[in-house]
Short mmCIF file of C-alpha atoms and ligand atoms in Angstrom, two decimals:
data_model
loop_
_atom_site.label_atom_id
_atom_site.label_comp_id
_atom_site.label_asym_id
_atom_site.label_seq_id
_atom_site.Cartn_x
_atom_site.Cartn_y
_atom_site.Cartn_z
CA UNK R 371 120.21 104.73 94.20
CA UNK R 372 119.04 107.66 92.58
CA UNK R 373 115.36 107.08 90.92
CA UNK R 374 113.29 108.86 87.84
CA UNK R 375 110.41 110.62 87.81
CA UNK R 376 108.44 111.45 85.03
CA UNK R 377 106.35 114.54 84.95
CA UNK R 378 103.46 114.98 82.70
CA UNK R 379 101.47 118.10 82.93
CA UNK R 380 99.37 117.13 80.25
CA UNK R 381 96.53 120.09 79.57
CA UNK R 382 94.03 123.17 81.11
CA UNK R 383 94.89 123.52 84.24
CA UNK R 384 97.53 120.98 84.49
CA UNK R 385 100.42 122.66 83.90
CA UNK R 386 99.51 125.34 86.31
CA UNK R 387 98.85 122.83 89.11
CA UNK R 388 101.71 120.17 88.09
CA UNK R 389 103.67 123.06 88.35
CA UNK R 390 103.08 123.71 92.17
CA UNK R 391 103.58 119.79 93.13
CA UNK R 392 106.80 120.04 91.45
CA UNK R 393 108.04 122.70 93.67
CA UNK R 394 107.00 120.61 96.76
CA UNK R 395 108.29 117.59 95.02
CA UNK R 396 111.78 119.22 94.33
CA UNK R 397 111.87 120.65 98.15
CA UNK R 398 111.78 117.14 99.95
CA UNK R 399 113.98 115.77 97.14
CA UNK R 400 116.85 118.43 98.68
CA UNK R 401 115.44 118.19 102.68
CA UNK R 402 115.25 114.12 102.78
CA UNK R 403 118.12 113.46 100.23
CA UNK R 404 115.71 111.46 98.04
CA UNK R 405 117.77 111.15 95.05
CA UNK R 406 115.14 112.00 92.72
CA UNK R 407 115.79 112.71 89.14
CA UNK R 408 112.91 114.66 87.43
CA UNK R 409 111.91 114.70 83.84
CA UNK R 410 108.60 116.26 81.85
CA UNK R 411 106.97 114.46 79.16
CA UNK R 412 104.13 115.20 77.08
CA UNK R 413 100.56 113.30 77.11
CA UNK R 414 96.95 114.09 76.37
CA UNK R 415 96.13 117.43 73.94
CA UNK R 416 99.46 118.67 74.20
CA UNK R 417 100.81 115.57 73.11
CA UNK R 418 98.23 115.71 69.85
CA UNK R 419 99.77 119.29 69.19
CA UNK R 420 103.03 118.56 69.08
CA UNK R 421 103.12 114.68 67.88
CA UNK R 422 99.61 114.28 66.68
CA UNK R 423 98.68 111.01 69.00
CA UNK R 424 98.21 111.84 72.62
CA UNK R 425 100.88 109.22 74.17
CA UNK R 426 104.06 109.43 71.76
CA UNK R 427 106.69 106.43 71.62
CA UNK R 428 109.06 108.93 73.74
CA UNK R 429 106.48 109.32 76.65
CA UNK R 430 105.28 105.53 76.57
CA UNK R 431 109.33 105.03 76.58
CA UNK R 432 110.17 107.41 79.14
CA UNK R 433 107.08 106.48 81.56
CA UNK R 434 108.43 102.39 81.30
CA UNK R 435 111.84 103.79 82.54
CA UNK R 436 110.65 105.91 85.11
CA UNK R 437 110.19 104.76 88.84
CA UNK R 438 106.75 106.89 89.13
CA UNK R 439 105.33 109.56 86.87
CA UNK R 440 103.23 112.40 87.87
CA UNK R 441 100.41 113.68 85.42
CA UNK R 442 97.74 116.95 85.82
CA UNK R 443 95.09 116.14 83.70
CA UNK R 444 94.15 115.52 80.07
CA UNK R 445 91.68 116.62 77.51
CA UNK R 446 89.63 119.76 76.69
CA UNK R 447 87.28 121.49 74.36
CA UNK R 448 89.89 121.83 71.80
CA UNK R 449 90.29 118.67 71.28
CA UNK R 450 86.79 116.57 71.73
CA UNK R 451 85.72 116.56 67.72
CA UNK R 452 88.72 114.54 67.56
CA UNK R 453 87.61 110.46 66.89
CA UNK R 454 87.79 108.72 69.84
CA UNK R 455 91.14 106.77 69.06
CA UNK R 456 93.32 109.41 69.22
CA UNK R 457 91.72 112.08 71.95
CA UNK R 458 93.78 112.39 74.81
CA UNK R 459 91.83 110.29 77.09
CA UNK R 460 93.70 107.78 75.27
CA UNK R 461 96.78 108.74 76.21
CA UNK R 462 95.99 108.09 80.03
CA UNK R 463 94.27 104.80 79.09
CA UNK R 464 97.31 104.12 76.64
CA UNK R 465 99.58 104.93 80.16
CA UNK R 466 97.29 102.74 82.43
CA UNK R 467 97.09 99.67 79.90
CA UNK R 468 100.38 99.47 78.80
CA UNK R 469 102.18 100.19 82.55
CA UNK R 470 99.93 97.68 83.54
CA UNK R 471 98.72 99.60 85.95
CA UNK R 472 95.91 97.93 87.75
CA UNK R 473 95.43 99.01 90.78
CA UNK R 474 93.62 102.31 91.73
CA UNK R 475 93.82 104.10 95.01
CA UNK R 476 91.34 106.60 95.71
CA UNK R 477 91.64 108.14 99.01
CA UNK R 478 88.58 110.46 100.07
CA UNK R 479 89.48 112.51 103.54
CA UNK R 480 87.86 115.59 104.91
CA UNK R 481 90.10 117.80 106.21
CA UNK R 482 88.46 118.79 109.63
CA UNK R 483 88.88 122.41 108.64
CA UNK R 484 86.60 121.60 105.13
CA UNK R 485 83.94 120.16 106.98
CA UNK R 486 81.85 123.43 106.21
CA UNK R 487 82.59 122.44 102.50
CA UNK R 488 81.13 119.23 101.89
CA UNK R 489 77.44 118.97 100.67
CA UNK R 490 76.42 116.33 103.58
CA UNK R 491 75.83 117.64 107.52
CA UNK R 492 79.43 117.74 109.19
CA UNK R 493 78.55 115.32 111.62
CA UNK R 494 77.99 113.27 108.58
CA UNK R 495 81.20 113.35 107.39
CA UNK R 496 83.47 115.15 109.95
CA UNK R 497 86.80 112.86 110.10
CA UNK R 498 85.66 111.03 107.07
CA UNK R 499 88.99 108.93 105.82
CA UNK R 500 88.20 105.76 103.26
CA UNK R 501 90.42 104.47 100.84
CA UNK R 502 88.94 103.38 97.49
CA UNK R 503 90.57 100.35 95.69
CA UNK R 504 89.61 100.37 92.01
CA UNK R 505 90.33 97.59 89.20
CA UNK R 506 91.45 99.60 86.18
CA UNK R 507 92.93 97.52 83.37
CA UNK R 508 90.01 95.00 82.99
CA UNK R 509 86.12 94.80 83.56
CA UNK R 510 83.48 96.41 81.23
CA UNK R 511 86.20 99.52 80.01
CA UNK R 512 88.36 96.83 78.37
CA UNK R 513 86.73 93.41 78.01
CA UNK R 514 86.00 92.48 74.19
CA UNK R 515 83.73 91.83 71.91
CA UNK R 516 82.34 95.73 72.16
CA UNK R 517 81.20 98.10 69.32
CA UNK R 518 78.01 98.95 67.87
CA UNK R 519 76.43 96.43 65.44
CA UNK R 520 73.89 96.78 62.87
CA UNK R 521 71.12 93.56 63.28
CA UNK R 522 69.56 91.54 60.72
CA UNK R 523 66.11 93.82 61.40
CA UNK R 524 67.64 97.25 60.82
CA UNK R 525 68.26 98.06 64.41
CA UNK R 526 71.34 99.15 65.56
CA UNK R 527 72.44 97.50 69.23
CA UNK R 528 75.30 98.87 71.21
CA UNK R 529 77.26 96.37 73.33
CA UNK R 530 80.17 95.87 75.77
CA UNK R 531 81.55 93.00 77.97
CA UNK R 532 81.84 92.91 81.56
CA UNK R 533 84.45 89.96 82.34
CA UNK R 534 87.16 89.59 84.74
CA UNK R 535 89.40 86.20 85.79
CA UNK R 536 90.11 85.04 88.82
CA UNK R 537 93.98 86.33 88.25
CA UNK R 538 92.57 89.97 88.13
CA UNK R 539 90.72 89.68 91.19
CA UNK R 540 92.66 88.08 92.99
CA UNK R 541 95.58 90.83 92.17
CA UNK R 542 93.51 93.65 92.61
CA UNK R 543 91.63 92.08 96.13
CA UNK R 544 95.12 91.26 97.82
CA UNK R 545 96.16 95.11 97.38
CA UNK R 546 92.86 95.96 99.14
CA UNK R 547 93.31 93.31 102.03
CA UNK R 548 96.91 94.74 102.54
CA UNK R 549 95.94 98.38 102.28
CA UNK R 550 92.88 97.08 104.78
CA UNK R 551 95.90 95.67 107.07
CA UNK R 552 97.96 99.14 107.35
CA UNK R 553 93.94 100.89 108.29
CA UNK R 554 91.30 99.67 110.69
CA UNK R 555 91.51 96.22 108.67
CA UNK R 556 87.92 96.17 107.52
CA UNK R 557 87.33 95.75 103.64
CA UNK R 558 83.95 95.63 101.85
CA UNK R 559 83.87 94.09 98.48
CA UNK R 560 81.05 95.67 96.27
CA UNK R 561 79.36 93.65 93.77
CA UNK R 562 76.49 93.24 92.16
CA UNK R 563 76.60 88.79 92.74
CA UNK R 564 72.90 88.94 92.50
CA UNK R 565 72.72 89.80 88.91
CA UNK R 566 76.00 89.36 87.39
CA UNK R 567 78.20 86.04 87.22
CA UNK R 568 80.94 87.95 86.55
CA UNK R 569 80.83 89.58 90.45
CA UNK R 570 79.68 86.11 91.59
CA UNK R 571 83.17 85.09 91.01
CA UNK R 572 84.38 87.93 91.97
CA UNK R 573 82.55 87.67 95.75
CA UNK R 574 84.31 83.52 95.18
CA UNK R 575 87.71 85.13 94.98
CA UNK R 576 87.62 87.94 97.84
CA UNK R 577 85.76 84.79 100.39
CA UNK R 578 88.96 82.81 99.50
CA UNK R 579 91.55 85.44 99.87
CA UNK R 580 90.18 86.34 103.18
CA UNK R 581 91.52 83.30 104.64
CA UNK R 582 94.97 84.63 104.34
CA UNK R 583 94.30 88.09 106.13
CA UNK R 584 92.74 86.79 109.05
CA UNK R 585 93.54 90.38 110.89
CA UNK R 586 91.63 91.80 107.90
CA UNK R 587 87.30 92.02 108.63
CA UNK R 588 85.79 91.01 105.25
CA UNK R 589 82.54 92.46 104.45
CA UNK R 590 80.41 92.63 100.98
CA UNK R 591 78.05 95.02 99.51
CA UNK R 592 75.90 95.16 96.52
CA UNK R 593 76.80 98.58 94.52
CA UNK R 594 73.79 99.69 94.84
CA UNK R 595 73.22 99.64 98.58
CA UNK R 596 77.16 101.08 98.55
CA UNK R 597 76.38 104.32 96.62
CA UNK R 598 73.40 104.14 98.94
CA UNK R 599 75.37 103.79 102.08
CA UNK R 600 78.26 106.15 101.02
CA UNK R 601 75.89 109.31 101.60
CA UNK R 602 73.57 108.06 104.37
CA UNK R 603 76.70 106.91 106.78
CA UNK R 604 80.12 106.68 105.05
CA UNK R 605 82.08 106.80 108.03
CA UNK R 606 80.94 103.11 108.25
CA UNK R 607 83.61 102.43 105.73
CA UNK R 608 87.56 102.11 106.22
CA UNK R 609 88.64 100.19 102.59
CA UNK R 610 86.33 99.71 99.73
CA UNK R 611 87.18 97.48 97.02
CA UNK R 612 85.08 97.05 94.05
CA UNK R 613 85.12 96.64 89.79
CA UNK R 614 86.46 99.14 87.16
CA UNK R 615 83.60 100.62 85.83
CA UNK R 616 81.76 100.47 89.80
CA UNK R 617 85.17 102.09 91.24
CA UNK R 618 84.66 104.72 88.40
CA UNK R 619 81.49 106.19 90.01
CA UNK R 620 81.52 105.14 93.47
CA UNK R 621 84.74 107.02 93.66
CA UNK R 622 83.55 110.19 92.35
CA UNK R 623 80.77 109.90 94.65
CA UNK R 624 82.99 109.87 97.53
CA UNK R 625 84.77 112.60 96.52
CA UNK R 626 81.96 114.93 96.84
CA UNK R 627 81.74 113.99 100.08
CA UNK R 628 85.03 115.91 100.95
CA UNK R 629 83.88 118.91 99.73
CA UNK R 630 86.13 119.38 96.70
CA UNK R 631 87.50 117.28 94.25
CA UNK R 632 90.50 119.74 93.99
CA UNK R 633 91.38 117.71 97.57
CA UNK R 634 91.85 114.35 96.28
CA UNK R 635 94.96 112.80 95.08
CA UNK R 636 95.22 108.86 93.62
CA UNK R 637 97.40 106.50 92.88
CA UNK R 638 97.53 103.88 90.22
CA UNK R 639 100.05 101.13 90.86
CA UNK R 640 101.51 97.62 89.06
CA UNK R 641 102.73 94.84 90.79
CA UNK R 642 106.11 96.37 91.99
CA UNK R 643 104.40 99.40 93.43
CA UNK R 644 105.56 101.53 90.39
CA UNK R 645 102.98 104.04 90.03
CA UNK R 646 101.11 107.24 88.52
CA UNK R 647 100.06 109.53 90.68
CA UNK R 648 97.48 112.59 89.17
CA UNK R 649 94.80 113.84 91.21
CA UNK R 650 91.24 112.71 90.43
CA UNK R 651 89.69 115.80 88.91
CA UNK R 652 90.18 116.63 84.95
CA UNK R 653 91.47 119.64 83.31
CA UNK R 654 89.06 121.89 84.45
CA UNK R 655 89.06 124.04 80.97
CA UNK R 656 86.71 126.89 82.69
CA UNK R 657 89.37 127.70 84.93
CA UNK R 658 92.38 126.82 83.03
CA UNK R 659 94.92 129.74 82.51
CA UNK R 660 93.52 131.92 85.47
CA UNK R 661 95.25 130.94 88.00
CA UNK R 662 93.05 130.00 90.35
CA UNK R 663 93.03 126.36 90.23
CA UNK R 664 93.12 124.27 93.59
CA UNK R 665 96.92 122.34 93.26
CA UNK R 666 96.23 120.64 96.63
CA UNK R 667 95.43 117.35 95.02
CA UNK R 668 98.38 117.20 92.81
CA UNK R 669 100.40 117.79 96.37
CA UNK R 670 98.48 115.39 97.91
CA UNK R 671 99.20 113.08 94.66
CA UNK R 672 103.32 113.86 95.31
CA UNK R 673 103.02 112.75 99.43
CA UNK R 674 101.44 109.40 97.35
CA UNK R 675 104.47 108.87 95.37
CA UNK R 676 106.53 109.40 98.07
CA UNK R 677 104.81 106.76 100.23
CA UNK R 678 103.91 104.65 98.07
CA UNK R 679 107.19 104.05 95.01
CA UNK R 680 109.27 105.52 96.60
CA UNK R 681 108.97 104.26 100.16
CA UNK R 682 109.54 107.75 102.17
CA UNK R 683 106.71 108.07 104.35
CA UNK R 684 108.76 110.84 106.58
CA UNK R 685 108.74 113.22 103.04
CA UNK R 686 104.52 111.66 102.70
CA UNK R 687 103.68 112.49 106.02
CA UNK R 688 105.44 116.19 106.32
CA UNK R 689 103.53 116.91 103.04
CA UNK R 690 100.44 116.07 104.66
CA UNK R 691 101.26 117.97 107.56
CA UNK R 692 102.06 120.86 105.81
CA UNK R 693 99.05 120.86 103.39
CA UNK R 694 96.55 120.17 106.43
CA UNK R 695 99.27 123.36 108.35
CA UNK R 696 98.36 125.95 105.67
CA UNK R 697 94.26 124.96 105.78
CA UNK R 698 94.43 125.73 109.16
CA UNK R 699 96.24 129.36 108.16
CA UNK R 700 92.99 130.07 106.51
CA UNK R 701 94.38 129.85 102.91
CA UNK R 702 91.72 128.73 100.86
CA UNK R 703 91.29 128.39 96.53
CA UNK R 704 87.89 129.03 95.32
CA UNK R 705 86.36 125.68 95.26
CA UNK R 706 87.38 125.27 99.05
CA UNK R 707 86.20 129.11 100.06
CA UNK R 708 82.99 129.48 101.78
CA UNK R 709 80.68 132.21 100.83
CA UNK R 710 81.77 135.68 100.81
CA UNK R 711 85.49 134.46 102.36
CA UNK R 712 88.55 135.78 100.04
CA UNK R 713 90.13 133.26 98.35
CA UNK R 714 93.61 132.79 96.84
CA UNK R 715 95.67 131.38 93.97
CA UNK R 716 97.23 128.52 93.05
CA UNK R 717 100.89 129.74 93.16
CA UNK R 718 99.79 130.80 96.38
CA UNK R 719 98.43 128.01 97.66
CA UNK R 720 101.45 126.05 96.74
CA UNK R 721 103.72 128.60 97.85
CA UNK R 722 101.64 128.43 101.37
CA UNK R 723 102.23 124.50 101.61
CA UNK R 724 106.09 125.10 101.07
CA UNK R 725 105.82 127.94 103.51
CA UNK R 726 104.33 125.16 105.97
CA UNK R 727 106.99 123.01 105.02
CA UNK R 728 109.94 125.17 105.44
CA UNK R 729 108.28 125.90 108.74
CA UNK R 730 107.96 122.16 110.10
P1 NAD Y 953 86.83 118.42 85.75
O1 NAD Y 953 87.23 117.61 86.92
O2 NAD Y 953 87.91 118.91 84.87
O3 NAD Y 953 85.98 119.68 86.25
C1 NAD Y 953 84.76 119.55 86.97
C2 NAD Y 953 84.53 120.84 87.78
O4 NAD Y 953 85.45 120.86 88.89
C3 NAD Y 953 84.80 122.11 86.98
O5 NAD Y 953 83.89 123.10 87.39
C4 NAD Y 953 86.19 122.52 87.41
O6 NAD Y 953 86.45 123.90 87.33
C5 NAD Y 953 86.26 122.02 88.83
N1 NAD Y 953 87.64 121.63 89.21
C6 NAD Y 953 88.31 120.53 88.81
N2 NAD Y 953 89.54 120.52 89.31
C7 NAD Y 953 89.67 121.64 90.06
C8 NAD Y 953 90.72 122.19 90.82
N3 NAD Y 953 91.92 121.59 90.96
N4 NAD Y 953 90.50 123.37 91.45
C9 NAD Y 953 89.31 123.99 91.37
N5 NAD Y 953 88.27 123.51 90.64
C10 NAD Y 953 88.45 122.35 89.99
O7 NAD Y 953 85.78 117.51 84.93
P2 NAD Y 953 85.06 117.80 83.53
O8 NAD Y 953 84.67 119.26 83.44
O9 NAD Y 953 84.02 116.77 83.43
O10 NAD Y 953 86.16 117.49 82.43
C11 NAD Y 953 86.99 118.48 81.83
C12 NAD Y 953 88.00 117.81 80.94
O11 NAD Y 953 88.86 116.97 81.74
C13 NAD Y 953 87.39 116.87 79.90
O12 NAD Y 953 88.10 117.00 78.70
C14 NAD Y 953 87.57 115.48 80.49
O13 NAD Y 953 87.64 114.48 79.52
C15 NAD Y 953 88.89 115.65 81.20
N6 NAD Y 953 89.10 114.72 82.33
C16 NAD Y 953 90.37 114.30 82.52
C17 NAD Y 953 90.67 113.47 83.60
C18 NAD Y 953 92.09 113.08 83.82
O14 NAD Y 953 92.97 113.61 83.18
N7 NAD Y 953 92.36 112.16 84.73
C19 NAD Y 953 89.66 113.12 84.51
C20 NAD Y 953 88.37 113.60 84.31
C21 NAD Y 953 88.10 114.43 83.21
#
C-alpha cells in the first residue's frame, strides 16, 4: 500500500535543509521498498507570497490526505510587520489545529561525539536521551476568552486562559505512558498543582491512568523544580510529560542541553499516529541562503516518520546509524564545530549521512 508524503519546506533555511532530508528520505524509500509517494506543498512566508495566507486550501487539503508531512521551518524578517492572523506562524498552528495534532514528541539526545558541544560539564550530560511529550492543541495557546480589554478605569488588561479537560489529558498522558513503556518506563508529569486547578486535574488524570501501566514508574514534578532539575541532573529523566505552553519552554531548555538545536528532530502526532515531523529550530534567517545550515535535525525528523507513521523502524534505525556514522567521521556544520575545527556544509553534511548510508 503505497502512502503520501507531504513536503513543506516552508522558509530561510528550510528549503536548503528540507532539501537534504528528502534525499535521505527518497534513498530508504528505494533500499526498504517503502512505497512512498512524495509531494511539496507550500506553508508559512512562502505560502503568503504566492497565495497571500500562509496555509492555502491546497496545503490544508493536501496535508489531510497525506500519511505524514515533513516541514523546515516558517517565518522571517520579511514577513513579521504582517498582523498576527495571517504571519506564517499561523500556518503551522493552522497545520497543528486543524490535523488535530496533539501530541508533541521532543526527543533531546547527545550524541557521545557532541558532548564537547553542550553548555553543561560532559559528565553532566554525556549519554543524555529524554523524550519530551508536549500537549499542543489546547492549554493557555488556545483556550478562550483571550485578547486585550480596555477596563472601566482606563487601564488596559491583557488576558489568556489556561484550561484543559480531562479528554485532553488523558489523550495526551496515555501517549507518554506508552512512549514511557517502549524506554526505561519512568514518566514524570510536570505541573504546577500547587497553584493552578487546571494542573490539579491534570496530576487527577495522570494518578488514574497510571493504574493501567503498571510496568510504567509514575513520578510528578512542579515546572519549576523541572526546569530546575533539567540542568542540575537531567539524566534523572527518561519521559517527561507536561502542558502546552510548559512543554514549549521546558523543551527548548532541553535542547540546549545537546549542544545544538540543529540536532533535534520532533514529531507531532493525532490519534492514528499520522504525523508532522520538522525539526525544532526556526528558520534561522541569519544563515538562510549560505549554505551552511545544520540539516541533521530534519534527518533526524525523516528516521521519526519512518518509525513512527510509517512503522519502519529498520529505515529509522539505519538513519540513526548513519547520522551518528558520519559524526564519528569528524563532519561537523558550524553550530556543532568546536573552536578553530573546519566545518562543512549542509549539502555536505547530508551528502555525508547518505555516504554512511550507502556504506551500512
Ligand atoms: P531559530 O531557531 O530560527 O534560530 C536561533 C539560532 O539558532 C540562530 O542563530 C540560528 O542561526 C541557529 N540555528 C537554528 N537552526 C539551525 C540549524 N539547522 N543549523 C545551524 N544553526 C541553526 O529561532 P529564531 O531566530 O528565534 O527565529 C527565526 C524565525 O523562525 C522567526 O521568524 C520565528 O518565528 C521562526 N520560528 C519558526 C519555527 C518553526 O517553523 N517551527 C520555530 C521557531 C521559530
Amino acid at each position: 500500500m503505497s502512502r503520501d508524503i507531504l513536503i513543506l519546506p516552508g522558509d530561510g533555511i528550510g528549503p536548503e535543509i528540507v532539501a537534504e532530508a528528502r534525499k535521505v528520505l527518497e534513498w530508504v524509500n528505494e533500499r526498504y521498498s517503502l512505497d512512498l509517494v512524495l509531494h511539496e506543498g507550500l506553508v508559512g512566508g512562502a505560502a503568503i507570497d504566492a497565495h497571500g495566507v500562509p496555509l492555502p486550501d491546497q496545503t490544508l487539503q493536501a496535508a489531510r490526505k497525506a500519511d505524514a508531512i515533513l516541514l523546515g521551518a516558517v517565518g522571517g524578517p520579511k514577513w513579521d510587520k504582517l498582523e498576527t492572523a495571517i504571519r506564517p506562524e499561523k500556518g503551522l498552528l493552522g497545520l497543528r489545529s486543524q490535523l488535530e495534532l496533539f501530541a508533541n514528541l521532543r526527543p533531546a539526545i547527545l550524541y557521545p561525539q557532541l558532548a564537547a558541544a553542550s553548555s553543561l560539564k560532559p559528565e553532566v550530560v554525556s549519554g543524555l536521551d529524554i523524550l519530551i511529550v508536549r500537549e499542543l492543541t489546547g492549554g493557555i495557546y488556545f483556550g478562550q476568552p483571550r485578547g486585550i480589554r480596555t477596563l472601566d478605569s482606563g487601564i488596559r488588561q491583557g488576558y489568556n486562559t489556561y484550561v484543559y479537560d480531562e479528554n485532553e489529558i488523558e489523550r495526551i498522558g496515555r501517549v507518554a505512558f506508552e512512549a514511557a513503556r517502549k524506554r526505561q518506563g519512568r514518566l514524570c508529569s510536570v505541573d504546577k498543582a500547587n497553584v493552578l486547578e487546571v494542573t490539579v486535574l491534570w496530576r487527577e488524570v495522570m494518578d488514574r491512568l497510571a493504574s493501567e501501566y503498571p510496568d510504567v514508574e509514575l513520578s510528578h514534578m512542579y515546572v519549576d523544580n523541572a526546569a530546575m532539575q533539567l540542568v542540575r541532573a537531567p539524566k534523572q529523566f527518561d519521559v517527561l510529560v507536561t502542558g502546552n505552553m510548559f512543554g514549549d519552554i521546558l523543551s527548548d531548555e532541553a535542547a540546549m542541553l545537546t549542544g545544538s538545536i540543529g540536532m533535534l528532530p520532533s514529531a507531532s502526532l493525532d490519534r492514528n499516529n499520522k504525523g508532522m515531523y520538522e525539526p525544532c529550530h526556526g528558520s534561522a534567517p541569519d544563515i538562510a541562503g549560505q549554505g551552511v545550515a545544520n540539516p541533521l535535525a530534519t534527518i533526524l525528523s525523516v528516521a521519526m516518520m519512518l518509525r513512527y507513521s510509517v512503522g519502519s523502524n529498520e529505515a529509522a534505525d539505519a538513519i540513526e546509524a548513519a547520522v551518528s556514522r558520519a559524526l564519528d567521521a569528524g563532519y561537523r556544520t558550524a553550530d556543532l564545530a568546536e573552536a578553530g575545527v573546519s566545518s562543512v556544509g549542509t549539502r555536505e553534511m547530508g551528502q555525508a549521512v547518505l555516504d554512511a548510508l550507502a556504506e551500512a
